[in-house]
Tab-separated table of C-alpha atoms in Angstrom:
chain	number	residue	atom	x	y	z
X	190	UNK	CA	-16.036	6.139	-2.927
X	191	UNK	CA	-18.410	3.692	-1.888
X	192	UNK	CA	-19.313	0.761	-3.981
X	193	UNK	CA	-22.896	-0.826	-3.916
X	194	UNK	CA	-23.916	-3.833	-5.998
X	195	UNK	CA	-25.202	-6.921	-6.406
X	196	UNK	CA	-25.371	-9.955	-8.783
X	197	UNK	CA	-28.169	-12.186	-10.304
X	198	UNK	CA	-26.819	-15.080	-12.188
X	199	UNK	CA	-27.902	-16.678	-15.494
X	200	UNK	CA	-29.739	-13.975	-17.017
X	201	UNK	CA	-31.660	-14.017	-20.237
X	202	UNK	CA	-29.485	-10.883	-22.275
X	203	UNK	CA	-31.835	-9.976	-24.694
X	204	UNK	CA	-34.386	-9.423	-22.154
X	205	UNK	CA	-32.512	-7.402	-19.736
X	206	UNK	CA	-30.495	-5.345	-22.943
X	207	UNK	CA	-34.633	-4.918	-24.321
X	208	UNK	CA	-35.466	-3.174	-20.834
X	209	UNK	CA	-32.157	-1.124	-20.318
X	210	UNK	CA	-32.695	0.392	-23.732
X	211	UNK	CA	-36.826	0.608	-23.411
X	212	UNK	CA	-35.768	3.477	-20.033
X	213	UNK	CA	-33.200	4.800	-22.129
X	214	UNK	CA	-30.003	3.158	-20.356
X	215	UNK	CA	-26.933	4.447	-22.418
X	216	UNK	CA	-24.577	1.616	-23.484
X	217	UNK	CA	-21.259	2.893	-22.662
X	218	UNK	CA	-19.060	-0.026	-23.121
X	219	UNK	CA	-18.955	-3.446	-25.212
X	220	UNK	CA	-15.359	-5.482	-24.853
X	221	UNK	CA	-13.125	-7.885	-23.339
X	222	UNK	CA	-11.814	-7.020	-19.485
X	223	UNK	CA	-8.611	-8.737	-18.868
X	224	UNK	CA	-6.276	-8.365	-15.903
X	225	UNK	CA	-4.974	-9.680	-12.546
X	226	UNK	CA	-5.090	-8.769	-8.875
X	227	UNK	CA	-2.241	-8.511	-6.743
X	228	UNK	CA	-1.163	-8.949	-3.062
X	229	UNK	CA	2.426	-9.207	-1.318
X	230	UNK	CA	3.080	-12.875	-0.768
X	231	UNK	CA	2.011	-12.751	2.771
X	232	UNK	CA	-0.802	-11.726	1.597
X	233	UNK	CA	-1.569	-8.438	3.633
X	234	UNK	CA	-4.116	-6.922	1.695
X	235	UNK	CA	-6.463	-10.070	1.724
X	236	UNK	CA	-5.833	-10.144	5.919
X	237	UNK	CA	-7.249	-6.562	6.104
X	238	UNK	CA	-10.186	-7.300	3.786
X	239	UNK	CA	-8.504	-5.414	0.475
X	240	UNK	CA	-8.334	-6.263	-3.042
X	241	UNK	CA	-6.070	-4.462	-5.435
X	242	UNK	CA	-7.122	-5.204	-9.354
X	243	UNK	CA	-5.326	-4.035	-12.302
X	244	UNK	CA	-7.023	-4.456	-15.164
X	245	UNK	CA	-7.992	-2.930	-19.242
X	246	UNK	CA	-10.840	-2.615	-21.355
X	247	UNK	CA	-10.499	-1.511	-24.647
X	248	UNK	CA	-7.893	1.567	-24.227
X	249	UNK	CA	-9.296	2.158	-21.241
X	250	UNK	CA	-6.352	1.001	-18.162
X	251	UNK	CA	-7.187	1.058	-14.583
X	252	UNK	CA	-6.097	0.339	-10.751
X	253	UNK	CA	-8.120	-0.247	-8.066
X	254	UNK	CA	-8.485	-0.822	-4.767
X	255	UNK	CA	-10.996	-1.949	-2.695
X	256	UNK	CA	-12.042	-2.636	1.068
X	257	UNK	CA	-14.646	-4.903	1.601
X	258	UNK	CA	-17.450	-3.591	4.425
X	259	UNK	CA	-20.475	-5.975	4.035
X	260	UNK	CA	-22.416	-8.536	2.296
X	261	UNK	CA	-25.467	-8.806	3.783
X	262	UNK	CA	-27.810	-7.564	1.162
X	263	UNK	CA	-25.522	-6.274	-0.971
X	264	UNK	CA	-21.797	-6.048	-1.755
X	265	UNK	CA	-20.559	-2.891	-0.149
X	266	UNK	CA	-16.971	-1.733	-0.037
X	267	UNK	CA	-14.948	1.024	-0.380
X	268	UNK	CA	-13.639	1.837	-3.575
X	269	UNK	CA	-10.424	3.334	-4.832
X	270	UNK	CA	-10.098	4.036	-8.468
X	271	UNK	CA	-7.633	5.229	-11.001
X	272	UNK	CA	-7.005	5.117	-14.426
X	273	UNK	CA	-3.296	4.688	-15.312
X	274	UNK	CA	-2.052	5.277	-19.041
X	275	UNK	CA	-0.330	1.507	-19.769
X	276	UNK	CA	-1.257	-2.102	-18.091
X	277	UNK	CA	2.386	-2.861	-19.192
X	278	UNK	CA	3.812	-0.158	-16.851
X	279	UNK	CA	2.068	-0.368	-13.781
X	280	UNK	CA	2.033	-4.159	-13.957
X	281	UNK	CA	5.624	-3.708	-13.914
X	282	UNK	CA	5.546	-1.144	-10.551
X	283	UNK	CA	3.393	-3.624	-8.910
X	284	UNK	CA	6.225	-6.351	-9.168
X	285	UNK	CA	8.648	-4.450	-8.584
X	286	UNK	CA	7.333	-3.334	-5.093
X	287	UNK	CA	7.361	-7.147	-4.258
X	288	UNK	CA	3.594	-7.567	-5.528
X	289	UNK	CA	2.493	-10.954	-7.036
X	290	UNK	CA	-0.199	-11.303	-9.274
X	291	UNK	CA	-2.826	-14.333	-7.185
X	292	UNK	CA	-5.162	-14.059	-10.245
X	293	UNK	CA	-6.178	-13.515	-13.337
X	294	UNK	CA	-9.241	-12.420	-14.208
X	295	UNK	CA	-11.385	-12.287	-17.918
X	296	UNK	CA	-14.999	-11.557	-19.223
X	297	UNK	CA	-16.782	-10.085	-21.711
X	298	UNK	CA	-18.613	-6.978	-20.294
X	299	UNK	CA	-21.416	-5.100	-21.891
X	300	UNK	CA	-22.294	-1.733	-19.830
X	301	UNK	CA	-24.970	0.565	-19.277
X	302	UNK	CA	-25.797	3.663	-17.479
X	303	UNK	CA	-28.664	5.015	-16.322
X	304	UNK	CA	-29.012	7.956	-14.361
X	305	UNK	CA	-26.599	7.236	-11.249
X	306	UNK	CA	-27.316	3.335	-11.630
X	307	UNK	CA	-24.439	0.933	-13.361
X	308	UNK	CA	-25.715	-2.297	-15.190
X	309	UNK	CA	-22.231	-4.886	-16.425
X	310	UNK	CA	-23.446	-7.796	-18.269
X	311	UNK	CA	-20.710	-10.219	-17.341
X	312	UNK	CA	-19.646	-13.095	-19.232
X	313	UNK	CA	-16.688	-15.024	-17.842
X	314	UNK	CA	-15.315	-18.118	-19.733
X	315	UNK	CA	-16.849	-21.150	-18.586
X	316	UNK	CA	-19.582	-18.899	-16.729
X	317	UNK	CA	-23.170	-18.173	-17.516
X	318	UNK	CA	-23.598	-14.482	-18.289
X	319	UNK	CA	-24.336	-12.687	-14.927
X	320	UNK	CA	-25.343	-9.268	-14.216
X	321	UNK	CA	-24.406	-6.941	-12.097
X	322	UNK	CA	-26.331	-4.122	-10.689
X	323	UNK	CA	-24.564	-0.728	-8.758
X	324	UNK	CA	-26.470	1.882	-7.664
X	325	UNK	CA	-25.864	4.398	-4.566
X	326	UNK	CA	-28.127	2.496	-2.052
X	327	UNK	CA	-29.687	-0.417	-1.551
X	328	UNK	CA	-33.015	0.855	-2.079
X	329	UNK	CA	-32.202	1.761	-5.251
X	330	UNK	CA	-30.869	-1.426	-6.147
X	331	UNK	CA	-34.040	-3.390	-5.353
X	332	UNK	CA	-35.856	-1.039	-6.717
X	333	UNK	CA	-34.001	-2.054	-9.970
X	334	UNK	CA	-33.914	-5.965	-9.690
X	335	UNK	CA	-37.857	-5.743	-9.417
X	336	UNK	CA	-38.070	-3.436	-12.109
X	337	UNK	CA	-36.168	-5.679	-14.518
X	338	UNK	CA	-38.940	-8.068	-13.411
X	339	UNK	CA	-36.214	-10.626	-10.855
X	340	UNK	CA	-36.783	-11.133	-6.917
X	341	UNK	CA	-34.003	-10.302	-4.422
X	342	UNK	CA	-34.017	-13.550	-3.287
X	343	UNK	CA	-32.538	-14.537	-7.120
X	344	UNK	CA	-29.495	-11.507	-5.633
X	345	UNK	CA	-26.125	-12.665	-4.901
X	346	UNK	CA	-23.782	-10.368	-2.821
X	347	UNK	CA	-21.316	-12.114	-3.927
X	348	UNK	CA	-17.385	-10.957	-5.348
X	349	UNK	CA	-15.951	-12.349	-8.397
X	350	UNK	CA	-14.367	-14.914	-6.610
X	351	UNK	CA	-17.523	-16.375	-4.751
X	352	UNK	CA	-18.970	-16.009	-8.731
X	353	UNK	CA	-16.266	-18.235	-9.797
X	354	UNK	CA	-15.998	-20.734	-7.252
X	355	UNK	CA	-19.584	-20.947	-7.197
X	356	UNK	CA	-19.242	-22.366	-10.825
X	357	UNK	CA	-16.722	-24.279	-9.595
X	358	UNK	CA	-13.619	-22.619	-11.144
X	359	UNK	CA	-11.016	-21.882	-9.425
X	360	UNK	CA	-7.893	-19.576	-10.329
X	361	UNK	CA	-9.530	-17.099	-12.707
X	362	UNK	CA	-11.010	-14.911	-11.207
């Protein structure tokens, strides 16, 4: 599947949880995300552009992988998603096929759908709340940042990483 998003940073919530709901947005999640992501320790899947993320939200558990494409405009990569029935478990695979965890990663998320287009209110620790924008094109996606009233130019294409170490911390990711 292919993933398309983008980021704008520091956004006000109430204004952009007042607009969701005004065009009838569905909230489908409110929680904690915790997890980690994982590479051998020659790190082979970050050489061939691949992240693989284990992570739970609520009851919900899940794996993923993904292959980074571009970042010009927006984020684009190819996702790989599954949900798995303990964090326990597969955490436990993962290590035992020689996987490390490299990070760990936390944030409140709040979530919204509407239609085909994915809105995740994103607050790390330490971070200011971010949010993050998937839809199945581009156009669609700046169709949606001017909508909620922002400019692309206020768009990051950025990953959770470049999030982090644009804040200027380092290890959580």
């Amino acid at each position: 599947m292919k993933e398309i998003e983008l980021k704008i940073l520091e956004i006000n919530v109430s204004e952009v949880v007042a607009k969701l709901e005004k065009w009838g947005a569905k909230k489908t999640s409110d929680g904690m995300i915790d997890g980690g992501k994982y590479d051998f320790s020659d790190e082979r899947l970050k050489k061939d552009g691949k992240m693989l993320r284990l992570r739970k939200h609520g009851d919900k558990v899940e794996l993923t992988l993904k292959k980074g494409l571009s970042q010009d405009v927006a984020k684009v990569a190819d996702e790989w998603e599954v949900s798995v029935s303990s964090f326990e478990v597969t955490e436990k695979i993962l290590t035992e096929m020689g996987m490390q965890k490299n990070a760990v990663t936390q944030k409140h998320r709040m979530s919204y759908q509407l239609g085909n287009v994915h809105f995740d209110i994103d607050t790390p620790p330490g971070i200011p709340t971010v949010l993050e924008i998937e839809a199945p094109s581009i156009e669609i996606l700046k169709q949606y940042v001017e909508k909620l009233g922002f400019t692309m130019e206020q768009t990051k294409p950025w990953t959770g990483k470049q999030l982090h170490e644009y804040y200027g911390e380092k290890g959580k990711i």
